[in-house]
Amino acid sequence: MQQQVTLLILGASGDLTSRLLLPALAQLLQREPDRRLTLRGAGSDAWTSEKWRDAVKDAFADAGADDVYDRVAQTEYTQADITDVGALKKLIEPVEGALVVYFAVPPAVAAASCAAMRGITLPDDTVLALEKPFGGDREGAAKLNELLRQLVPEDHVFRVDHFLSRATVLNLLGVRFANRLVEPLWSAEHVERVLIRFDESLALENRARYYDHAGAMIDMLQSHLLQVLAVLTMTSPATLGERDLRDAKGEALRATRIWNDDPVHFSRRARYTAGRIGDRQIPSYVDEEGVDATRTTETLAEFTCEVRTAQWAGVPFTLRSGKALGADLAEIVVTLRPVRHLPDGFTGRPADGGVLRFSLGPDTLSLELNVNGGDNPFALHRDIATVDLGEGRIHAYTQVLSEILDGDVTLSVRGDSAEECWRIIQPVRDAWARDEVPMDDYPAGSSGPEAWETSVAAGTDPAPVDGTTGAPQPS
Ligand code: NDP
């Protein structure tokens, strides 16, 4: 029998709560019949507990889990300004037993609420779960870390990055470390370049209030994609335990720099203009409701970086993500160097030594090999062997909630890594703020700006590789 825990969601009337947290909670309760939980919601909207219960019930029904609603049916909602000490006192001090506070609110509100929490007594073993983005820059993240240290120990802080709980990202560990076919190849000696891409066909979808302040760089690259980079490039940890895994990731991030320390040439940004995606007509980003055009928020961002270690120096890693693109394309593409010697006599010369492609939805791993045979036995061509990794029946947020409620921080982002991620992107942000990198545009429904086309279309690194140095040429 598990310990009774109170899960208090702050920002209970928001998008994250209804779209991701509540369905994930439903799935978790379905999977774990013994899980004991008291659910509470709070937020600034003038909801009644009845309205909140309806929202919970609807979310559970949508998740196909009406059967477990009874286990949280007593849930209550409190209208409260969570940045106010008095309001927090009333919410938190009466709680008996273990408490998990989930900040499903904008980052500035979460930080203000943490500051207010210094004025109240938190129950022993309180766990605090914060969403991305964690802070607004390196200094902000450091201050927030300091604040959190005053409230609870580091192993009671969850900086949620649900990408780390995605089945495919976790699969990187097995593929990398459990295969003799892969493990020895995982270095600059064999890997020529890597692309980590998350293209979405979704446009703004009424999220201007959040997105117009974040943009693609902060929404995706600063958080999720750099975490994927860390898992991809970390040295083999001794164990998959919390300390070893997070140390290894932290080390990789500390070694990461923008390519050539040149954010002007090795970053790109763009914004969508009006276009069509399937049967949806999408307005220009600047005409979307709630967007302030003077912010020059990018909806497509890209940079190339280097992990400056003996294992990876010289290998360009390109991270790219954008909205309102023609297709959902989420993948990690690892391109191997050409073989040192190709015997004379083959027809055709492959551009690379093969490609390992992890697709994040559908979750597959493809091995693209140069093979010969067929009508002309010595003609080389490409064949693809694909393994279905399975979507994983557990939704990433279900996994996240399970870890939080069990107090297992292994897959949450440690404080130092959260700061490093801001440090890595800061030169790009500075160059963009100085307008040293043009804001390109692309029609919604396309694959990005025309000038970016040639490189990305191949599914490899957008920055072409210079034959002599292995370094990407300026874009
Ligand atoms: P929303 O703006 O939809 O929701 C935030 C909620 O917080 C709203 O209900 C808002 O109420 C409430 N709130 C704001 N200020 C206060 C306050 N002072 N006191 C009490 N409640 C307050 O944001 P999202 O749900 O989209 O995002 C929340 C966080 O989750 C963000 O950090 C975001 O980056 C992250 N996230 C979101 C994802 C998503 O798909 N939505 C995915 C991954 C992460 P009101 O409307 O009255 O202001």
Coordinates of C-alpha atoms and ligand atoms in Angstrom, one line a residue:
M1 CA 0.0 0.0 0.0
Q2 CA 1.4 3.4 -1.0
Q3 CA 1.7 6.5 1.2
Q4 CA -1.1 9.0 0.9
V5 CA 0.1 12.0 -1.1
T6 CA -1.6 15.3 -1.9
L7 CA -1.1 16.5 -5.4
L8 CA -1.7 20.2 -5.5
I9 CA -1.8 21.6 -9.1
L10 CA -1.3 25.3 -9.2
G11 CA -2.6 26.7 -12.5
A12 CA -5.4 24.1 -12.5
S13 CA -7.5 25.9 -15.0
G14 CA -4.7 26.2 -17.6
D15 CA -3.9 24.4 -20.8
L16 CA -1.2 22.1 -19.4
T17 CA -3.4 20.8 -16.7
S18 CA -6.4 19.9 -18.9
R19 CA -4.5 18.7 -21.9
L20 CA -1.6 16.8 -20.4
L21 CA -1.6 16.5 -16.6
L22 CA -5.1 15.3 -15.9
P23 CA -5.1 12.7 -18.7
A24 CA -1.7 11.5 -17.5
L25 CA -3.1 11.3 -13.9
A26 CA -6.0 9.2 -15.2
Q27 CA -3.7 6.8 -17.0
L28 CA -1.5 6.5 -13.9
L29 CA -4.4 5.7 -11.6
Q30 CA -5.6 3.1 -14.1
R31 CA -2.2 1.5 -14.2
E32 CA -1.7 1.5 -10.5
P33 CA -4.8 0.4 -8.6
D34 CA -3.0 0.8 -5.2
R35 CA -1.9 4.4 -5.8
R36 CA -3.4 6.7 -3.0
L37 CA -3.9 10.3 -3.9
T38 CA -5.7 13.4 -2.9
L39 CA -6.0 15.9 -5.8
R40 CA -6.4 19.6 -5.2
G41 CA -6.5 22.4 -7.8
A42 CA -5.8 26.1 -7.4
G43 CA -5.6 29.0 -9.8
S44 CA -6.6 32.6 -10.4
D45 CA -9.7 31.7 -12.4
A46 CA -13.0 32.0 -10.5
W47 CA -13.8 28.3 -10.7
T48 CA -16.0 26.5 -8.2
S49 CA -15.0 23.0 -7.0
E50 CA -17.9 21.7 -9.1
K51 CA -16.5 23.2 -12.3
W52 CA -13.0 21.8 -11.4
R53 CA -14.5 18.3 -10.8
D54 CA -16.3 18.5 -14.2
A55 CA -13.0 19.4 -15.8
V56 CA -11.3 16.5 -14.1
K57 CA -14.1 14.2 -15.0
D58 CA -14.0 15.3 -18.7
A59 CA -10.2 14.8 -18.9
F60 CA -10.5 11.4 -17.4
A61 CA -13.3 10.4 -19.8
D62 CA -11.2 11.7 -22.8
A63 CA -8.4 9.6 -21.6
G64 CA -10.7 6.5 -21.5
A65 CA -10.4 6.3 -17.7
D66 CA -13.9 7.2 -16.3
D67 CA -13.5 4.1 -14.1
V68 CA -10.8 5.7 -11.9
Y69 CA -12.5 9.1 -11.5
D70 CA -14.0 7.9 -8.2
R71 CA -10.5 7.9 -6.7
V72 CA -10.2 11.7 -7.0
A73 CA -13.9 12.6 -6.9
Q74 CA -13.5 14.5 -3.6
T75 CA -11.1 16.9 -5.3
E76 CA -11.5 20.6 -4.5
Y77 CA -10.5 23.8 -6.2
T78 CA -9.5 27.0 -4.6
Q79 CA -9.4 30.3 -6.3
A80 CA -6.1 31.9 -5.2
D81 CA -3.3 34.2 -6.3
I82 CA -0.4 31.7 -5.8
T83 CA 2.1 34.5 -5.5
D84 CA 0.5 35.7 -2.3
V85 CA 1.8 34.3 1.0
G86 CA -1.5 34.4 2.7
A87 CA -3.2 32.5 -0.1
L88 CA -0.5 29.9 -0.1
K89 CA -0.7 29.5 3.7
K90 CA -4.4 28.7 3.4
L91 CA -3.7 26.2 0.6
I92 CA -0.7 24.4 1.9
E93 CA -0.5 24.5 5.7
P94 CA -3.6 22.4 6.3
V95 CA -2.3 19.6 4.1
E96 CA -1.5 16.4 6.1
G97 CA 1.0 13.8 4.9
A98 CA 3.3 14.2 1.8
L99 CA 2.7 17.1 -0.5
V100 CA 3.6 17.5 -4.2
V101 CA 3.1 20.9 -5.6
Y102 CA 2.9 21.0 -9.4
F103 CA 3.5 24.5 -10.9
A104 CA 1.4 24.4 -14.1
V105 CA 1.8 28.2 -14.5
P106 CA 4.0 30.5 -16.5
P107 CA 7.6 30.5 -15.4
A108 CA 7.6 34.0 -13.9
V109 CA 4.5 33.1 -11.8
A110 CA 6.2 29.9 -10.6
A111 CA 9.2 31.9 -9.5
A112 CA 7.1 34.5 -7.7
S113 CA 5.1 31.7 -6.0
C114 CA 8.4 30.0 -4.9
A115 CA 9.5 33.3 -3.4
A116 CA 6.2 33.6 -1.5
M117 CA 6.6 30.1 -0.2
R118 CA 9.5 31.2 2.0
G119 CA 6.9 32.8 4.1
I120 CA 5.1 29.6 5.0
T121 CA 5.9 26.3 6.6
L122 CA 6.0 23.5 4.0
P123 CA 5.1 20.0 5.1
D124 CA 8.1 17.7 5.6
D125 CA 9.1 16.0 2.4
T126 CA 7.4 18.5 0.2
V127 CA 8.2 18.0 -3.5
L128 CA 8.1 20.9 -6.0
A129 CA 7.6 20.3 -9.7
L130 CA 8.4 23.1 -12.1
E131 CA 7.8 23.2 -15.8
K132 CA 10.0 24.5 -18.6
P133 CA 11.3 27.0 -19.2
F134 CA 13.1 27.1 -15.9
G135 CA 13.8 30.8 -15.4
G136 CA 14.3 33.2 -18.2
D137 CA 18.1 33.2 -18.6
R138 CA 21.1 31.7 -16.8
E139 CA 21.0 34.3 -14.0
G140 CA 17.3 33.8 -13.6
A141 CA 17.7 30.0 -13.4
A142 CA 20.5 30.4 -10.9
K143 CA 18.4 32.7 -8.7
L144 CA 15.5 30.3 -8.9
N145 CA 17.8 27.4 -8.0
E146 CA 18.9 29.4 -5.0
L147 CA 15.4 30.1 -4.0
L148 CA 14.4 26.4 -4.3
R149 CA 17.4 25.4 -2.1
Q150 CA 15.9 27.6 0.6
L151 CA 12.6 25.6 0.4
V152 CA 13.5 21.9 -0.2
P153 CA 16.5 19.8 -0.9
E154 CA 17.6 19.3 -4.5
D155 CA 16.3 15.8 -4.7
H156 CA 12.8 17.1 -3.9
V157 CA 12.9 19.5 -6.9
F158 CA 11.6 18.2 -10.3
R159 CA 12.5 20.4 -13.2
V160 CA 10.2 18.6 -15.6
D161 CA 11.3 17.9 -19.1
H162 CA 8.9 15.4 -20.4
F163 CA 11.1 14.6 -23.4
L164 CA 13.4 12.7 -21.0
S165 CA 10.4 10.5 -20.2
R166 CA 9.6 9.8 -23.9
A167 CA 10.1 6.2 -24.7
T168 CA 12.2 7.0 -27.8
V169 CA 14.6 9.3 -25.9
L170 CA 15.0 6.6 -23.2
N171 CA 15.6 4.1 -26.0
L172 CA 18.7 6.0 -26.9
L173 CA 20.3 4.6 -23.7
G174 CA 19.7 1.0 -24.7
V175 CA 20.7 1.4 -28.3
R176 CA 23.8 3.3 -27.4
F177 CA 25.0 1.3 -24.5
A178 CA 23.8 -2.3 -25.1
N179 CA 24.9 -2.8 -28.7
R180 CA 28.4 -3.7 -29.7
L181 CA 27.3 -2.6 -33.2
V182 CA 26.7 0.9 -32.0
E183 CA 28.7 1.6 -28.8
P184 CA 32.2 1.6 -30.3
L185 CA 31.0 3.9 -33.1
W186 CA 29.7 6.6 -30.8
S187 CA 32.4 9.2 -31.2
A188 CA 34.0 11.8 -33.6
E189 CA 36.1 9.0 -35.1
H190 CA 33.0 7.5 -36.7
V191 CA 30.2 10.1 -36.5
E192 CA 30.3 12.9 -39.0
R193 CA 27.4 15.0 -37.9
V194 CA 24.1 14.8 -36.0
L195 CA 20.7 16.5 -36.5
I196 CA 18.2 16.7 -33.7
R197 CA 15.0 18.0 -35.2
F198 CA 11.5 18.6 -34.0
D199 CA 9.3 20.0 -36.8
E200 CA 5.6 20.5 -35.9
S201 CA 2.6 21.0 -38.2
L202 CA 0.8 22.6 -35.3
A203 CA 0.7 26.4 -35.5
L204 CA 0.2 28.7 -32.6
E205 CA -3.1 27.1 -31.5
N206 CA -4.2 30.1 -29.2
R207 CA -1.0 29.9 -27.1
A208 CA 0.3 33.4 -27.9
R209 CA 0.3 34.3 -24.2
Y210 CA 3.1 31.8 -23.6
Y211 CA 4.7 31.3 -27.0
D212 CA 5.0 34.9 -28.1
H213 CA 7.4 35.4 -25.1
A214 CA 9.3 32.1 -25.6
G215 CA 9.6 31.4 -29.4
A216 CA 11.0 28.2 -30.8
M217 CA 14.4 28.6 -29.3
I218 CA 13.2 28.7 -25.7
D219 CA 10.2 26.5 -26.2
M220 CA 12.1 23.6 -27.7
L221 CA 15.9 24.0 -28.2
Q222 CA 16.9 25.5 -24.9
S223 CA 15.0 22.7 -23.0
H224 CA 14.0 19.5 -24.8
L225 CA 16.5 19.3 -27.6
L226 CA 19.5 20.1 -25.4
Q227 CA 18.4 17.4 -23.0
V228 CA 18.3 15.0 -26.0
L229 CA 21.8 16.2 -27.0
A230 CA 23.0 15.4 -23.5
V231 CA 21.6 11.9 -23.5
L232 CA 23.0 11.4 -27.0
T233 CA 26.6 12.6 -26.1
M234 CA 27.1 11.8 -22.5
T235 CA 29.9 9.3 -21.6
S236 CA 28.7 5.9 -20.5
P237 CA 27.6 6.3 -16.8
A238 CA 28.6 3.6 -14.4
T239 CA 24.9 3.0 -13.6
L240 CA 21.5 4.4 -14.6
G241 CA 21.1 5.7 -11.1
E242 CA 20.2 9.3 -10.5
R243 CA 23.7 10.6 -9.6
D244 CA 25.6 8.8 -12.4
L245 CA 23.1 9.7 -15.1
R246 CA 22.7 13.3 -14.2
D247 CA 26.4 13.8 -13.7
A248 CA 27.1 12.4 -17.1
K249 CA 24.4 14.6 -18.7
G250 CA 25.7 17.7 -16.9
E251 CA 29.3 17.0 -18.0
A252 CA 28.1 16.8 -21.7
L253 CA 26.2 20.1 -21.4
R254 CA 29.1 21.9 -19.7
A255 CA 31.2 21.0 -22.7
T256 CA 28.7 22.3 -25.3
R257 CA 29.4 25.5 -27.2
I258 CA 27.9 27.1 -30.3
W259 CA 30.0 26.0 -33.3
N260 CA 33.1 28.1 -33.6
D261 CA 31.7 30.3 -30.9
D262 CA 30.0 32.0 -33.9
P263 CA 26.3 32.4 -33.3
V264 CA 26.0 34.8 -36.2
H265 CA 26.9 32.1 -38.8
F266 CA 25.7 29.0 -37.0
S267 CA 22.2 30.0 -35.9
R268 CA 19.1 30.7 -38.0
R269 CA 15.6 31.9 -37.3
A270 CA 12.4 32.3 -39.2
R271 CA 8.7 33.1 -38.8
Y272 CA 5.8 31.7 -40.6
T273 CA 3.7 33.7 -43.0
A274 CA 0.1 32.8 -44.2
G275 CA -0.3 29.4 -45.7
R276 CA -2.2 26.1 -45.8
I277 CA -1.6 23.0 -43.8
G278 CA -3.9 20.2 -45.0
D279 CA -7.4 21.7 -44.9
R280 CA -6.4 24.5 -42.4
Q281 CA -5.8 28.0 -43.5
I282 CA -3.1 29.5 -41.2
P283 CA -2.7 33.3 -40.9
S284 CA 0.7 34.9 -40.7
Y285 CA 2.3 34.4 -37.3
V286 CA 2.2 38.2 -36.7
D287 CA -1.6 38.2 -37.4
E288 CA -2.3 35.4 -35.0
E289 CA -4.5 36.6 -32.0
G290 CA -2.4 37.9 -29.1
V291 CA 0.9 38.2 -31.0
D292 CA 2.9 41.3 -30.7
A293 CA 4.7 41.7 -34.0
T294 CA 7.3 44.1 -32.4
R295 CA 8.6 41.1 -30.3
T296 CA 10.1 39.5 -33.4
T297 CA 9.4 36.1 -32.0
E298 CA 10.8 33.3 -34.2
T299 CA 8.6 30.2 -34.9
L300 CA 11.5 28.2 -36.4
A301 CA 15.0 28.1 -34.8
E302 CA 18.2 26.3 -35.5
F303 CA 21.7 26.3 -34.2
T304 CA 24.8 24.2 -34.6
C305 CA 26.9 23.4 -31.6
E306 CA 29.9 21.3 -30.6
V307 CA 30.5 19.1 -27.6
R308 CA 34.1 19.9 -26.8
T309 CA 35.3 16.7 -25.4
A310 CA 37.9 14.2 -26.7
Q311 CA 34.9 12.0 -27.7
W312 CA 33.0 14.6 -29.8
A313 CA 35.2 17.6 -30.7
G314 CA 34.8 18.3 -34.5
V315 CA 31.3 16.9 -34.8
P316 CA 28.6 19.4 -35.6
F317 CA 25.3 18.9 -33.8
T318 CA 22.4 20.8 -35.3
L319 CA 19.3 21.4 -33.3
R320 CA 16.2 22.6 -35.1
S321 CA 12.5 23.1 -34.2
G322 CA 9.6 25.0 -35.7
K323 CA 5.9 25.4 -35.9
A324 CA 3.4 25.4 -38.8
L325 CA 5.6 23.3 -41.0
G326 CA 4.3 21.0 -43.7
A327 CA 4.8 17.8 -41.7
D328 CA 5.5 16.5 -38.2
L329 CA 9.1 15.4 -38.3
A330 CA 10.8 14.6 -35.1
E331 CA 14.0 12.7 -35.4
I332 CA 17.6 12.3 -34.4
V333 CA 19.8 11.6 -37.4
V334 CA 23.3 10.3 -36.8
T335 CA 25.4 10.3 -40.0
L336 CA 28.5 8.2 -40.0
R337 CA 31.7 9.1 -41.7
P338 CA 32.5 7.5 -45.1
V339 CA 34.7 4.4 -44.8
R340 CA 38.4 5.0 -45.0
H341 CA 38.8 2.9 -48.1
L342 CA 36.2 1.8 -50.6
P343 CA 37.5 -0.9 -52.9
D344 CA 37.7 0.1 -56.5
G345 CA 35.1 -1.8 -58.6
F346 CA 31.9 -0.6 -56.9
T347 CA 29.6 1.6 -59.0
G348 CA 28.5 4.7 -57.1
R349 CA 30.2 6.2 -54.1
P350 CA 28.1 6.8 -51.0
A351 CA 28.2 10.2 -49.4
D352 CA 28.5 8.7 -46.0
G353 CA 29.2 5.5 -44.1
G354 CA 25.5 4.9 -43.2
V355 CA 22.9 6.7 -41.1
L356 CA 21.2 5.8 -37.8
R357 CA 17.9 7.6 -37.6
F358 CA 15.7 7.6 -34.5
S359 CA 12.2 8.8 -35.3
L360 CA 10.2 10.2 -32.4
G361 CA 6.7 9.3 -33.6
P362 CA 6.2 6.9 -35.0
D363 CA 8.9 5.6 -32.7
T364 CA 11.3 3.7 -34.9
L365 CA 15.0 3.2 -35.3
S366 CA 16.3 3.0 -38.9
L367 CA 19.7 1.8 -40.0
E368 CA 20.4 3.2 -43.5
L369 CA 23.1 1.0 -45.0
N370 CA 25.1 1.1 -48.3
V371 CA 24.5 -2.2 -49.9
N372 CA 25.1 -3.8 -53.3
G373 CA 23.6 -6.7 -55.2
G374 CA 20.6 -7.0 -57.5
D375 CA 20.8 -6.8 -61.2
N376 CA 24.2 -5.1 -61.1
P377 CA 25.9 -6.9 -58.3
F378 CA 28.5 -4.2 -57.6
A379 CA 26.3 -1.2 -57.7
L380 CA 25.9 0.4 -54.3
H381 CA 22.5 1.6 -53.2
R382 CA 20.8 2.5 -49.9
D383 CA 18.7 0.1 -48.0
I384 CA 16.9 0.8 -44.8
A385 CA 16.4 -1.7 -41.9
T386 CA 13.7 -0.3 -39.5
V387 CA 13.0 -1.4 -36.0
D388 CA 9.7 -0.5 -34.4
L389 CA 10.5 0.8 -31.0
G390 CA 6.8 1.0 -30.0
E391 CA 5.2 4.2 -28.8
G392 CA 5.4 3.0 -25.3
R393 CA 2.0 2.5 -23.8
I394 CA 2.8 5.0 -21.1
H395 CA 2.4 8.6 -22.0
A396 CA 5.4 10.8 -21.2
Y397 CA 3.5 12.9 -18.7
T398 CA 2.2 9.7 -17.0
Q399 CA 5.8 8.7 -16.5
V400 CA 6.6 12.2 -15.3
L401 CA 3.8 12.1 -12.7
S402 CA 4.7 8.6 -11.6
E403 CA 8.4 9.7 -11.0
I404 CA 7.3 12.8 -9.1
L405 CA 4.8 11.0 -6.9
D406 CA 7.5 8.3 -6.2
G407 CA 10.2 11.0 -5.5
D408 CA 12.5 9.6 -8.2
V409 CA 14.4 12.5 -9.8
T410 CA 16.5 10.5 -12.2
L411 CA 14.8 11.8 -15.3
S412 CA 14.3 15.4 -14.0
V413 CA 16.7 18.2 -15.0
R414 CA 19.2 18.9 -12.2
G415 CA 19.7 22.6 -11.3
D416 CA 23.2 22.9 -12.7
S417 CA 22.1 21.5 -16.1
A418 CA 19.1 23.9 -16.2
E419 CA 21.6 26.8 -15.9
E420 CA 24.0 25.3 -18.5
C421 CA 21.2 25.1 -21.1
W422 CA 20.7 28.9 -20.8
R423 CA 24.5 29.4 -21.0
I424 CA 24.7 27.5 -24.2
I425 CA 22.0 29.4 -26.1
Q426 CA 22.8 32.9 -24.7
P427 CA 25.3 33.9 -27.5
V428 CA 22.6 33.1 -30.0
R429 CA 20.0 35.1 -28.1
D430 CA 22.5 38.0 -27.9
A431 CA 23.3 37.9 -31.7
W432 CA 19.5 37.8 -32.5
A433 CA 18.9 40.7 -30.1
R434 CA 21.6 42.7 -32.0
D435 CA 19.8 41.8 -35.2
E436 CA 23.0 40.1 -36.5
V437 CA 21.0 37.1 -37.8
P438 CA 18.2 37.9 -40.3
M439 CA 14.6 36.8 -39.5
D440 CA 13.7 34.7 -42.5
D441 CA 10.2 33.7 -43.3
Y442 CA 8.4 30.6 -44.6
P443 CA 4.8 30.0 -45.7
A444 CA 2.9 27.9 -43.2
G445 CA 2.7 24.3 -44.5
S446 CA 6.2 24.5 -46.2
S447 CA 9.3 22.8 -44.9
G448 CA 10.9 26.1 -43.9
P449 CA 12.5 29.0 -45.7
E450 CA 13.5 28.3 -49.3
A451 CA 17.1 29.1 -48.6
W452 CA 17.3 26.5 -45.9
E453 CA 15.7 23.9 -48.2
T454 CA 18.6 22.0 -49.8
S455 CA 20.3 20.9 -46.6
V456 CA 17.3 20.0 -44.5
A457 CA 15.5 18.1 -47.2
A458 CA 18.2 15.4 -47.1
G459 CA 17.3 14.8 -43.5
T460 CA 20.9 15.5 -42.5
D461 CA 22.7 18.4 -41.0
P462 CA 21.5 21.7 -42.6
A463 CA 25.0 23.1 -42.4
P464 CA 27.0 21.3 -45.1
V465 CA 30.2 19.7 -43.9
D466 CA 33.5 21.0 -45.2
G467 CA 35.5 18.1 -46.6
T468 CA 38.8 19.1 -45.1
T469 CA 38.0 20.2 -41.6
G470 CA 34.8 18.4 -40.9
A471 CA 33.4 21.8 -39.8
P472 CA 30.1 23.1 -41.1
Q473 CA 30.3 26.0 -43.5
P474 CA 28.7 29.2 -42.5
S475 CA 25.0 29.2 -43.4
Ligands
NDP1 P1 -1.8 28.7 -19.2 O1 -1.6 30.1 -19.4 O2 -2.8 28.0 -20.1 O3 -2.1 28.3 -17.8 C1 -1.5 28.9 -16.7 C2 -2.6 28.9 -15.5 O4 -2.0 29.6 -14.4 C3 -3.8 29.7 -15.9 O5 -4.9 29.0 -15.4 C4 -3.6 31.0 -15.1 O6 -4.8 31.6 -14.8 C5 -2.9 30.5 -13.9 N1 -2.2 31.6 -13.3 C6 -1.4 32.6 -13.8 N2 -1.0 33.4 -12.8 C7 -1.5 33.0 -11.7 C8 -1.4 33.4 -10.3 N3 -0.7 34.5 -9.9 N4 -2.1 32.7 -9.4 C9 -2.8 31.6 -9.7 N5 -2.9 31.2 -11.0 C10 -2.3 31.8 -11.9 O7 -0.3 28.0 -19.4 P2 0.0 26.5 -19.8 O8 -0.9 25.6 -19.0 O9 0.1 26.4 -21.2 O10 1.5 26.4 -19.3 C11 1.9 26.3 -17.9 C12 3.4 25.9 -17.9 O11 3.5 24.7 -18.5 C13 4.3 26.9 -18.7 O12 5.5 27.0 -18.0 C14 4.5 26.1 -20.0 O13 5.8 26.4 -20.6 C15 4.5 24.7 -19.5 N6 4.2 23.7 -20.5 C16 3.0 23.8 -21.2 C17 2.6 22.9 -22.1 C18 1.3 23.0 -22.8 O14 1.2 22.2 -23.8 N7 0.4 23.8 -22.4 C19 3.6 21.8 -22.5 C20 4.8 21.8 -21.7 C21 5.0 22.7 -20.8 P3 -5.4 32.9 -15.6 O15 -5.8 32.3 -16.9 O16 -6.5 33.4 -14.8 O17 -4.3 33.8 -15.8

